C-alpha cells in the first residue's frame, strides 16, 4: 500500500508535467458537471463552403495556439534570466503592424497584396527579433531585471506599432491572407493549430540536437558556475530573447491574419499575463533554472481552456483578468518554497503517524 | 578632469543621481521656456502640471519606497482605477458621503497592501509576479464594479473637486486683460504633504533607515537585527496605502469612474522613481528625486504635446525613451562602483 503511494508520489506527482495535467483534469470534470455540451464538436461549412469543425474544444485548439507559440520562447527566457518578458503583447502589435505595412505598401485599402506574404512575414521576423534583441541587450549586458527592461517596450510598443502604419488601420481584402488565422480550404482543422505544432516540432528539434536546453538551464541555475565552465551566460540570455522574438513574430502573423486588420490598443492585450501563466502552470520555476518545455506548451492550452470556460459562463472579457489573477496567485503561493516545505512537512508527519499506528 | 572625477567619487550614488535629475528637469524646463515660450512662461502651466500629476506624485512616493527595499509594485495603476470606480459608484449610485468615500479609498489600498505584502514578505514570492496579478485583479474588479464610465454628480464631491487654492503672486494677465490668480487643486497640497512626510520618514525615522538597509543588503540587515520580512511587508503596505490615497486624489482631479483610468500609471511611477535616482537594485533613492522625476516626466510629455506631436503614441515613446536612458545611466553607475570596489 505504502509502496504504491510512494510510486504515485515519485512517478506521477513528482513529475513536472503533472501540474498542467491536473489542472486540465479539474477543468474537464468541472465542465462535464456543469454542461457536457461543452465537448460537442460539429462539422459545418463556412461562408465559402469549405468544411470546418466548430465547438469549444476547437476554439481552444485554435486560440490557444498563439499562446503555445509564445510559451516556447517565454520558457527559455524564464529559464535563462529568471524573469519574464512582459512586452510580448506589444511585440505582437509591432510584428502585426509590420506585416500589414509591407503587404499594403502604404496604401491602407489595397486591392491586391503589394508583396508576397512570406516576404512580409520574414521582414516582421527580423523587426521583431531586433526589438527582442534590444530587450536582450538590456537584460544580458546592462544587467537590468528582465521585467523592468521589457517594461520599456511594453510602454512604447503599441505606440511604435501605430507609428509604423501612420496610425491608419489597413485592411487586407486578399483571401489567402486569412488562411493563417482561419482555415485552409478543404482542411477542417484551424491553421493556427498546425502553425503551433510546427513551432513545437522546431523547438523539439532545437532542444534535441543542440545544447541550448542544457546551456539555458545551466545559466539559469548558476550564472557564475556557467561562466567558469566556459559558457557565455550573457550570450545565452541574449539568444533566448531573440528566440522569443521569433515566436512573437509567428504569433503576430496569426493575430493579424484572424482580423485581416489590426487594432493597436486591443491586439494581443494582456497576452503577456497568459504567457507567464502558461510557464508557471507548466510547473517551471519563475525564478529560472530547470524547465520543461512540453509542460509549458500544455500549460498554454490549459490557460486557453480556462479562458474559454470562463467565456462560456458569460464572464465579460474585461473582467476575465480578475479571475485569472486569482489563479495566478494560487499557483505562485502553492509553488512558493516555504509553502512547499510546509506541505511536505505536513505530509511527512501524516505518514509518521501512520507508521506509529502500524 | 582629474578634479571632476575626484568630486564625483566622493559623492554618493544618491547624490549623483539626484543631481542628474534636477539638472535634467531645470534644463528641460528652461529649454522649453526659451524654445516654446508662451505657455511655459506662465506660472499656471507649471501649476497645471502639478494639478494633473498630484496623484502620480503620491503613487510614485510609494513606488520609490518599495523600490528602495529592492521590490517593485506594478498594481498601483489598477488600484487607482479601482478606487476611482468604487468611489464613483459609492457617491453617485449609493448616495454616499465624501468622508466615507475617502475611507473606502484608503481601505481598498490597505487591502491590496496587506495581501501583496504578506505574499511577498512572508512567502518569498517575487514581488513582480504578485503585483502583476494584483494589477490584473484590480483592473478586472473595476469592470466588475461597473462597466460603463460615468461622471459623478454628487454635490459635496463636485464642490470639493472644484475647490481652487490660490497661490499668491503667481497670477498672470489673460487675453482679455484681466488678472487671473494662479491656483492649485487640493490634491497638490495632499501630494506635497505626502512628499514631506515620506522625506522625513526616509531620512530620520528608524523604519525609513531600515528600508535602505534591507534594500542595500538584506543579509547584513538581518544580521544587524532588522526584521527584514516585516520591513518588506510594511513597505508594500505603505505603497498600496499611498496608491489608495493617490487613487482618491486622482478621482478628485478627474471626477469620474472608468475602467481605463490611470492606464499605465504604474509605468509612469516606475519611470519617475528611476529618473529620480531610485535604483532598481534597491538601497538607493530618495523622495525629493522622485518629485523631480515626476516633474521631469510630465514636463517632457507637456513639451511633446505642445510641440504639435500630440498623437498619442509620442507620449508612450518619449516616456519609454527616458526610462531607457536613465536605466542605462544607472547600470553604468553600478558598473563604475563595482570597478572602484575591485580596486
XYZ file of C-alpha atoms in Angstrom:
701
model
C 0.000 0.000 0.000
C 2.622 2.496 1.085
C 4.838 1.292 -1.757
C 2.033 2.111 -4.134
C 1.656 5.518 -2.528
C 5.359 6.156 -2.883
C 5.236 5.133 -6.510
C 2.353 7.518 -7.005
C 4.261 10.287 -5.316
C 7.562 9.955 -7.112
C 6.495 8.816 -10.554
C 3.338 10.781 -11.069
C 3.019 13.606 -8.549
C 6.749 14.304 -8.707
C 6.688 14.805 -12.457
C 6.558 18.419 -13.556
C 4.022 17.754 -16.288
C 1.613 16.528 -13.620
C 0.706 20.137 -12.743
C -0.869 21.134 -16.093
C -2.444 17.673 -16.483
C -4.066 18.000 -13.068
C -5.374 21.460 -13.989
C -6.672 20.032 -17.267
C -8.485 17.243 -15.446
C -10.035 19.615 -12.895
C -11.320 21.885 -15.659
C -12.647 18.914 -17.652
C -14.506 17.486 -14.668
C -15.916 20.935 -13.897
C -17.189 21.339 -17.450
C -18.604 17.804 -17.517
C -20.597 18.552 -14.381
C -21.812 21.977 -15.464
C -22.587 21.367 -19.105
C -21.409 18.311 -21.077
C -22.306 20.026 -24.352
C -19.001 21.881 -23.887
C -17.321 18.904 -25.518
C -19.538 18.709 -28.586
C -17.755 19.144 -31.903
C -19.729 19.690 -35.056
C -18.671 19.649 -38.689
C -20.154 22.594 -40.526
C -19.491 24.693 -43.580
C -18.221 28.252 -43.521
C -19.311 31.103 -45.782
C -17.093 29.960 -48.650
C -18.485 26.415 -48.461
C -15.419 24.712 -47.014
C -15.785 22.148 -44.263
C -14.839 23.444 -40.811
C -15.005 21.897 -37.365
C -16.563 24.007 -34.664
C -17.108 23.674 -30.940
C -15.487 24.858 -27.741
C -12.672 22.324 -27.940
C -11.769 23.506 -31.447
C -11.814 27.098 -30.165
C -9.316 26.114 -27.508
C -7.000 24.483 -30.044
C -7.417 27.498 -32.310
C -6.939 30.380 -29.908
C -4.504 28.583 -27.624
C -2.009 28.344 -30.472
C -0.535 31.833 -30.202
C -0.138 31.239 -26.511
C 1.584 27.896 -27.060
C 3.992 29.521 -29.524
C 4.759 32.331 -27.068
C 5.170 29.817 -24.248
C 8.103 28.233 -26.122
C 10.073 31.471 -26.113
C 8.871 32.569 -22.700
C 10.034 29.301 -21.143
C 13.543 29.825 -22.481
C 13.664 33.450 -21.293
C 12.310 32.474 -17.872
C 14.793 29.648 -17.514
C 17.868 31.631 -18.507
C 17.119 35.033 -16.947
C 14.901 34.198 -14.003
C 12.461 36.841 -15.188
C 9.785 37.232 -17.798
C 9.303 39.360 -20.866
C 6.190 41.499 -20.411
C 6.464 43.168 -23.791
C 5.227 40.216 -25.878
C 1.775 41.752 -26.386
C 3.341 44.998 -27.607
C 5.762 42.917 -29.671
C 2.852 41.164 -31.395
C 1.347 44.570 -32.190
C 4.638 45.647 -33.766
C 5.069 42.414 -35.763
C 1.462 42.556 -36.964
C 1.812 46.197 -37.903
C 4.974 45.463 -39.910
C 3.257 42.615 -41.773
C 0.324 44.846 -42.708
C 2.614 47.707 -43.654
C 4.630 45.516 -46.048
C 1.532 43.852 -47.511
C -0.252 47.151 -48.049
C 2.744 49.202 -49.085
C 1.485 52.456 -47.592
C -1.994 52.213 -49.073
C -4.476 51.388 -46.330
C -7.046 49.661 -48.584
C -5.043 47.852 -51.254
C -6.864 45.912 -53.973
C -4.130 43.308 -54.076
C -1.136 42.447 -51.942
C 1.877 44.646 -52.584
C 4.336 41.931 -51.554
C 4.270 38.162 -51.087
C 3.083 37.130 -47.624
C 6.294 35.231 -46.958
C 8.365 38.387 -47.548
C 6.165 40.366 -45.157
C 6.482 37.618 -42.582
C 10.269 37.427 -42.880
C 10.586 41.200 -42.507
C 8.311 41.046 -39.441
C 10.544 38.288 -38.017
C 13.602 40.481 -38.465
C 11.953 43.527 -36.898
C 10.550 41.511 -34.033
C 13.916 39.852 -33.387
C 15.567 43.266 -33.449
C 13.203 44.581 -30.766
C 13.690 41.451 -28.705
C 17.430 41.811 -29.161
C 17.102 45.295 -27.662
C 15.434 43.717 -24.622
C 18.122 41.056 -24.602
C 20.933 43.622 -24.620
C 19.383 45.499 -21.694
C 18.952 42.297 -19.712
C 22.141 40.465 -20.604
C 24.691 43.225 -20.999
C 23.296 46.051 -18.871
C 22.075 43.608 -16.218
C 18.655 45.199 -15.785
C 15.918 42.983 -14.337
C 14.065 41.420 -17.295
C 10.645 42.651 -16.274
C 11.786 46.226 -15.853
C 13.857 46.174 -19.027
C 10.909 44.888 -21.039
C 8.694 47.486 -19.377
C 10.268 49.972 -21.810
C 8.917 48.153 -24.843
C 5.686 47.411 -23.002
C 5.106 51.168 -22.747
C 6.332 52.131 -26.173
C 5.445 49.036 -28.214
C 1.864 49.802 -29.141
C 2.794 53.399 -29.895
C 5.554 52.168 -32.201
C 3.094 49.782 -33.851
C 0.676 52.643 -34.531
C 3.532 54.785 -35.809
C 4.692 52.108 -38.295
C 1.346 52.338 -40.081
C 0.980 56.083 -39.571
C -1.896 55.325 -37.187
C -4.033 54.037 -40.053
C -5.907 50.774 -39.807
C -5.097 48.908 -43.022
C -7.499 46.205 -44.119
C -6.428 43.382 -46.375
C -9.075 42.042 -48.701
C -6.993 39.209 -50.125
C -8.452 35.865 -49.120
C -5.210 33.871 -48.902
C -4.055 36.053 -46.017
C -6.894 34.790 -43.830
C -5.645 31.189 -44.124
C -3.040 31.681 -41.393
C -5.570 32.610 -38.758
C -8.537 30.697 -40.149
C -8.953 27.610 -42.259
C -7.194 26.432 -45.400
C -9.924 25.344 -47.834
C -10.550 21.624 -47.533
C -8.905 21.214 -44.127
C -11.445 21.361 -41.305
C -8.867 21.953 -38.551
C -7.862 25.588 -37.887
C -4.462 26.545 -39.328
C -3.077 28.180 -36.137
C -3.006 24.724 -34.590
C -0.745 23.460 -37.384
C 1.477 26.504 -37.042
C 1.768 25.908 -33.316
C 2.648 22.274 -33.980
C 5.313 23.351 -36.486
C 6.830 25.620 -33.857
C 6.672 22.869 -31.254
C 8.433 20.459 -33.616
C 11.058 23.113 -34.386
C 11.587 23.653 -30.660
C 11.808 19.890 -30.093
C 14.471 19.551 -32.793
C 16.353 22.533 -31.369
C 16.388 21.046 -27.895
C 17.202 17.549 -29.176
C 20.078 18.367 -31.485
C 21.689 21.358 -29.793
C 22.894 22.052 -26.293
C 20.591 25.037 -25.998
C 18.360 23.462 -23.351
C 21.280 22.344 -21.213
C 23.100 25.658 -21.502
C 19.961 27.666 -20.736
C 19.317 25.683 -17.581
C 22.955 25.959 -16.532
C 22.893 29.732 -16.871
C 19.584 29.919 -15.036
C 20.708 27.758 -12.131
C 24.042 29.429 -11.511
C 25.380 32.073 -13.803
C 28.814 32.202 -12.245
C 29.428 28.475 -12.456
C 28.202 28.558 -16.039
C 30.797 31.201 -16.806
C 33.537 29.264 -15.037
C 32.592 26.233 -17.115
C 33.266 28.140 -20.292
C 29.762 29.207 -21.229
C 28.912 32.759 -22.133
C 25.874 33.483 -19.930
C 25.267 36.893 -21.476
C 25.050 35.438 -24.959
C 22.714 32.633 -23.831
C 20.372 35.183 -22.254
C 20.541 37.333 -25.354
C 19.830 34.299 -27.548
C 16.779 33.313 -25.503
C 15.324 36.766 -26.071
C 15.979 36.573 -29.825
C 14.201 33.193 -29.981
C 11.273 34.731 -28.119
C 11.267 37.499 -30.751
C 10.822 34.862 -33.451
C 7.920 33.305 -31.547
C 6.343 36.744 -31.174
C 6.529 37.299 -34.940
C 4.737 33.992 -35.658
C 2.056 34.823 -33.089
C 1.746 38.279 -34.657
C 1.137 36.757 -38.097
C -1.683 34.601 -36.710
C -3.219 37.515 -34.809
C -3.383 39.913 -37.777
C -4.491 37.132 -40.092
C -7.517 36.471 -37.888
C -8.772 40.012 -38.411
C -7.112 40.835 -41.760
C -6.553 44.091 -39.931
C -5.177 45.405 -36.664
C -6.318 47.360 -33.634
C -3.212 48.684 -31.951
C -4.533 49.055 -28.447
C -6.502 45.807 -28.325
C -4.464 43.266 -30.305
C -2.954 40.618 -28.020
C -3.980 42.623 -24.960
C -2.930 41.011 -21.672
C -1.338 38.116 -23.555
C 1.866 38.585 -21.537
C -0.072 37.610 -18.434
C -1.340 34.444 -20.116
C 2.105 33.560 -21.416
C 3.670 33.940 -17.967
C 0.774 31.975 -16.526
C 1.383 29.185 -19.053
C 5.002 28.920 -17.942
C 4.006 28.961 -14.276
C 1.248 26.414 -14.821
C 3.778 24.186 -16.542
C 5.437 23.900 -13.153
C 8.509 25.861 -14.217
C 10.175 27.958 -11.545
C 9.609 31.606 -12.420
C 12.957 32.361 -10.824
C 14.764 30.441 -13.560
C 16.741 27.256 -13.822
C 15.266 23.949 -14.894
C 12.443 23.943 -17.367
C 10.086 21.595 -19.102
C 9.050 22.902 -22.496
C 6.207 20.424 -23.017
C 4.631 21.269 -19.683
C 4.658 24.957 -20.676
C 3.015 24.250 -24.025
C 0.370 22.095 -22.397
C 0.016 24.868 -19.815
C -0.730 27.343 -22.609
C -3.607 25.216 -23.878
C -4.893 24.771 -20.328
C -4.933 28.561 -19.908
C -6.974 28.885 -23.083
C -9.225 26.110 -21.762
C -9.759 28.201 -18.622
C -10.428 31.339 -20.687
C -12.945 29.541 -22.900
C -14.667 28.030 -19.867
C -14.957 31.474 -18.280
C -16.292 32.948 -21.519
C -18.850 30.179 -21.752
C -20.034 31.105 -18.267
C -20.766 34.593 -19.592
C -17.875 36.302 -17.872
C -17.198 39.647 -19.516
C -13.917 39.809 -21.366
C -12.823 42.852 -19.356
C -13.482 41.069 -16.076
C -11.522 37.992 -17.147
C -8.178 39.218 -15.734
C -9.634 39.286 -12.210
C -10.376 35.548 -12.280
C -7.071 34.706 -13.894
C -5.241 36.800 -11.311
C -6.753 34.629 -8.582
C -5.482 31.520 -10.394
C -2.008 33.052 -10.707
C -1.881 33.939 -7.035
C -2.985 30.417 -6.051
C -0.348 28.910 -8.342
C 2.544 31.024 -7.111
C 1.519 30.587 -3.494
C 1.404 26.808 -3.914
C 4.779 26.781 -5.632
C 6.433 29.131 -3.118
C 9.373 27.373 -1.453
C 8.189 27.986 2.100
C 4.685 26.689 1.348
C 6.143 23.619 -0.359
C 8.376 22.923 2.604
C 5.411 23.289 4.935
C 3.239 20.971 2.839
C 5.899 18.272 2.596
C 6.437 18.518 6.346
C 2.709 18.070 6.814
C 2.775 15.025 4.518
C 5.705 13.516 6.405
C 4.023 13.991 9.744
C 0.947 12.200 8.446
C 2.945 9.224 7.215
C 4.884 9.164 10.501
C 1.595 8.974 12.388
C 0.517 6.130 10.116
C 3.720 4.215 10.853
C 3.217 4.577 14.561
C -0.278 3.210 14.219
C 1.004 0.267 12.218
C 39.200 66.464 -15.471
C 41.053 64.969 -12.575
C 39.354 67.270 -10.113
C 35.909 66.481 -11.507
C 36.371 62.757 -11.082
C 37.552 63.448 -7.552
C 34.368 65.309 -6.730
C 32.246 62.582 -8.259
C 33.958 59.741 -6.490
C 33.318 61.466 -3.175
C 29.620 61.951 -3.901
C 27.379 59.042 -3.054
C 25.245 57.343 -5.690
C 22.171 59.059 -4.292
C 23.700 62.479 -4.689
C 24.940 61.844 -8.228
C 21.564 60.531 -9.377
C 19.652 63.340 -7.640
C 21.990 65.874 -9.192
C 21.436 64.457 -12.691
C 17.651 64.512 -12.218
C 17.473 68.098 -11.010
C 19.764 69.287 -13.801
C 17.660 67.418 -16.375
C 14.445 68.946 -15.043
C 15.668 72.538 -14.946
C 17.461 72.101 -18.276
C 14.277 70.881 -19.876
C 12.026 73.499 -18.347
C 14.329 76.385 -19.221
C 14.778 74.902 -22.692
C 11.003 74.786 -23.101
C 10.737 78.401 -21.910
C 13.299 79.537 -24.463
C 12.242 77.480 -27.473
C 8.493 77.229 -26.991
C 7.912 80.322 -24.907
C 4.272 81.346 -24.496
C 2.700 78.635 -22.341
C 5.796 77.671 -20.417
C 6.464 81.245 -19.334
C 3.224 81.317 -17.339
C 3.357 80.073 -13.787
C -0.044 78.470 -14.235
C 1.405 75.991 -16.749
C 3.674 74.705 -14.032
C 0.802 74.534 -11.555
C -1.290 72.686 -14.126
C 1.452 70.098 -14.402
C 1.219 69.734 -10.624
C -2.597 69.568 -10.728
C -2.609 66.854 -13.335
C 0.126 64.838 -11.668
C -0.675 65.125 -7.958
C -1.859 61.501 -7.913
C 1.252 60.398 -9.767
C 3.463 62.171 -7.213
C 1.738 60.331 -4.362
C 1.861 56.917 -6.006
C 5.456 57.464 -7.105
C 6.446 58.089 -3.477
C 5.008 54.677 -2.614
C 6.760 53.110 -5.583
C 10.090 54.629 -4.510
C 9.694 53.190 -1.034
C 9.080 49.696 -2.383
C 11.916 50.064 -4.852
C 14.317 51.176 -2.113
C 13.730 47.813 -0.425
C 14.533 46.144 -3.729
C 10.945 45.300 -4.615
C 8.506 46.664 -7.152
C 4.762 47.241 -7.235
C 3.010 47.391 -10.573
C -0.502 47.110 -9.206
C -0.851 50.813 -8.402
C -2.435 51.859 -11.719
C -5.052 49.159 -11.249
C -5.625 50.162 -7.626
C -6.089 53.801 -8.656
C -8.656 52.780 -11.283
C -10.463 50.511 -8.809
C -10.537 53.265 -6.172
C -11.907 55.820 -8.652
C -14.589 53.448 -9.862
C -15.604 52.275 -6.379
C -15.776 55.822 -5.016
C -17.708 56.964 -8.082
C -20.258 54.171 -7.705
C -20.499 54.769 -3.953
C -21.007 58.529 -4.298
C -23.275 58.512 -7.305
C -25.346 55.354 -7.161
C -25.434 54.767 -3.427
C -25.737 58.379 -2.252
C -22.649 58.108 -0.133
C -20.845 60.949 1.569
C -17.337 62.146 0.822
C -15.571 61.155 4.080
C -16.811 57.574 3.718
C -15.653 57.529 0.093
C -12.237 58.678 1.286
C -12.180 55.913 3.886
C -13.219 53.422 1.204
C -10.301 54.524 -0.979
C -7.808 54.029 1.855
C -9.339 50.671 2.758
C -9.003 49.356 -0.788
C -5.381 50.433 -0.783
C -4.714 48.794 2.577
C -6.402 45.555 1.484
C -4.144 45.284 -1.563
C -1.141 46.147 0.577
C -1.957 43.505 3.185
C -2.322 40.662 0.675
C 0.553 41.618 -1.588
C 2.861 42.484 1.294
C 2.152 39.231 3.106
C 2.707 37.145 -0.018
C 5.913 38.949 -0.935
C 7.451 39.219 2.522
C 6.370 36.049 4.265
C 6.150 33.602 1.347
C 9.178 34.919 -0.553
C 7.335 35.251 -3.851
C 8.752 37.609 -6.463
C 7.040 40.980 -5.977
C 6.700 41.439 -9.725
C 4.526 38.349 -10.192
C 2.312 39.103 -7.204
C 1.765 42.712 -8.111
C 1.225 41.795 -11.768
C -1.564 39.533 -10.587
C -2.715 42.368 -8.314
C -2.835 44.727 -11.270
C -4.939 42.347 -13.356
C -7.168 41.633 -10.388
C -7.741 45.331 -9.765
C -8.429 46.040 -13.441
C -10.823 43.116 -13.669
C -12.573 44.107 -10.442
C -13.001 47.641 -11.787
C -15.094 46.301 -14.666
C -16.976 44.015 -12.323
C -17.872 47.010 -10.108
C -19.111 48.923 -13.120
C -18.507 48.630 -16.849
C -19.509 51.994 -18.242
C -17.506 55.138 -17.492
C -19.588 57.903 -15.913
C -19.272 61.299 -14.218
C -20.084 61.855 -10.564
C -22.788 64.436 -9.833
C -22.665 64.278 -6.001
C -22.826 67.928 -4.898
C -20.450 67.782 -1.945
C -17.917 65.964 -4.083
C -18.184 68.350 -7.023
C -17.688 71.275 -4.632
C -14.564 69.584 -3.275
C -13.348 68.824 -6.787
C -13.714 72.432 -7.880
C -12.035 73.918 -4.825
C -9.124 76.000 -6.004
C -6.404 77.166 -3.705
C -4.958 80.443 -4.900
C -1.216 80.782 -4.992
C -0.466 84.454 -4.322
C 1.990 86.286 -6.524
C 1.966 83.912 -9.494
C -1.071 85.150 -11.399
C -0.985 86.361 -14.968
C -2.990 88.643 -17.222
C -5.180 86.731 -19.648
C -6.225 87.605 -23.201
C -8.993 89.909 -22.031
C -6.570 91.860 -19.887
C -7.993 90.578 -16.616
C -5.598 89.474 -13.891
C -6.150 85.792 -13.109
C -4.807 84.235 -9.962
C -2.732 81.104 -10.256
C -4.294 78.158 -8.455
C -3.668 74.595 -7.410
C -6.153 71.876 -6.504
C -6.451 70.232 -3.092
C -4.685 67.161 -4.466
C -1.478 69.109 -4.904
C -1.464 70.092 -1.224
C -2.043 66.441 -0.279
C 0.773 65.401 -2.607
C 3.218 67.916 -1.154
C 2.346 66.858 2.392
C 2.935 63.217 1.406
C 6.273 64.127 -0.151
C 7.326 65.963 3.018
C 6.196 63.148 5.328
C 7.877 60.464 3.249
C 11.051 62.519 3.024
C 11.158 62.852 6.818
C 10.311 59.159 7.205
C 13.113 58.024 4.944
C 15.655 60.424 6.324
C 15.028 60.425 10.074
C 12.733 57.580 11.118
C 14.097 54.218 12.154
C 11.713 52.482 9.757
C 12.993 54.621 6.902
C 16.608 53.740 7.604
C 15.631 50.070 7.839
C 14.208 50.295 4.311
C 17.610 51.331 2.957
C 19.374 48.639 4.964
C 17.071 45.899 3.677
C 17.345 47.112 0.092
C 21.110 47.520 0.238
C 21.881 44.099 1.609
C 19.155 42.064 3.223
C 21.654 39.586 4.690
C 23.551 42.269 6.589
C 20.281 43.887 7.594
C 19.203 40.572 9.095
C 22.477 40.282 10.986
C 22.021 43.808 12.338
C 18.812 42.621 13.894
C 16.424 44.263 11.490
C 13.208 42.402 10.911
C 13.634 42.078 7.151
C 10.305 40.434 6.473
C 8.344 42.965 8.467
C 10.153 45.842 6.769
C 9.311 44.410 3.324
C 5.727 43.828 4.383
C 5.393 47.389 5.669
C 6.917 48.844 2.512
C 4.276 47.119 0.387
C 1.559 48.109 2.816
C 2.672 51.734 2.673
C 2.941 51.675 -1.119
C -0.567 50.306 -1.597
C -1.911 52.701 1.031
C -0.418 55.582 -0.919
C -1.890 54.066 -4.099
C -5.308 54.208 -2.400
C -4.729 57.814 -1.345
C -3.403 58.644 -4.805
C -6.477 56.975 -6.241
C -8.722 59.337 -4.320
C -6.669 62.350 -5.391
C -6.856 61.114 -8.978
C -10.595 60.705 -8.552
C -10.824 64.271 -7.219
C -8.988 65.512 -10.295
C -10.996 63.669 -12.960
C -14.325 63.365 -11.121
C -15.399 60.190 -12.889
C -15.095 56.451 -12.740
C -13.784 54.445 -15.689
C -12.055 51.129 -16.220
C -9.497 52.834 -18.414
C -8.439 55.376 -15.777
C -4.784 55.569 -14.845
C -3.743 53.205 -17.638
C -0.001 52.906 -17.465
C 0.285 54.845 -14.219
C 2.476 52.122 -12.746
C 4.790 52.679 -15.694
C 4.944 56.393 -15.102
C 5.530 55.874 -11.397
C 8.363 53.430 -12.017
C 9.819 55.733 -14.645
C 9.574 58.723 -12.273
C 11.272 56.831 -9.476
C 14.053 55.648 -11.754
C 14.527 59.101 -13.258
C 14.547 60.448 -9.704
C 17.511 58.277 -8.870
C 15.931 55.298 -7.151
C 17.913 52.201 -8.049
C 16.127 49.075 -9.175
C 18.613 47.003 -7.237
C 17.445 48.625 -4.015
C 19.141 50.568 -1.271
C 19.458 53.835 -3.194
C 16.859 56.527 -3.723
C 15.138 59.500 -2.214
C 11.782 61.189 -2.322
C 12.943 64.618 -3.480
C 14.405 62.905 -6.525
C 11.099 61.162 -7.129
C 9.282 64.504 -7.032
C 11.676 65.851 -9.634
C 11.294 62.608 -11.564
C 7.543 63.144 -11.856
C 8.099 66.773 -12.835
C 10.697 65.867 -15.479
C 8.474 63.183 -16.942
C 5.387 65.369 -17.096
C 7.362 68.323 -18.440
C 8.736 66.277 -21.295
C 5.252 64.973 -22.031
C 3.975 68.532 -21.995
C 6.737 69.668 -24.317
C 5.983 66.817 -26.697
C 2.298 67.592 -26.824
C 2.728 71.365 -27.152
C 5.287 70.875 -29.918
C 2.439 69.637 -32.098
C 3.357 65.983 -31.785
C 0.115 65.392 -29.954
C -0.583 61.971 -31.433
C -0.971 59.638 -28.501
C 1.980 57.492 -29.476
C 4.614 60.140 -28.877
C 3.898 60.235 -25.164
C 4.473 56.491 -24.857
C 7.646 56.626 -26.910
C 9.164 59.588 -25.025
C 8.378 58.027 -21.631
C 9.981 54.789 -22.722
C 12.996 56.605 -24.154
C 13.583 58.500 -20.903
C 13.159 55.325 -18.874
C 15.654 53.544 -21.090
C 18.171 56.385 -20.842
C 18.074 56.502 -17.049
C 18.187 52.709 -16.721
C 21.366 52.666 -18.766
C 22.844 55.517 -16.683
C 22.107 53.514 -13.528
C 23.629 50.411 -14.993
C 26.796 52.373 -15.814
C 26.944 53.785 -12.287
C 26.667 50.301 -10.817
C 29.432 49.067 -13.105
C 31.615 52.026 -12.077
C 31.011 51.295 -8.410
C 31.979 47.662 -8.882
C 35.181 48.661 -10.634
C 36.012 51.031 -7.787
C 35.437 48.453 -5.106
C 37.539 45.988 -7.093
C 40.431 48.444 -6.938
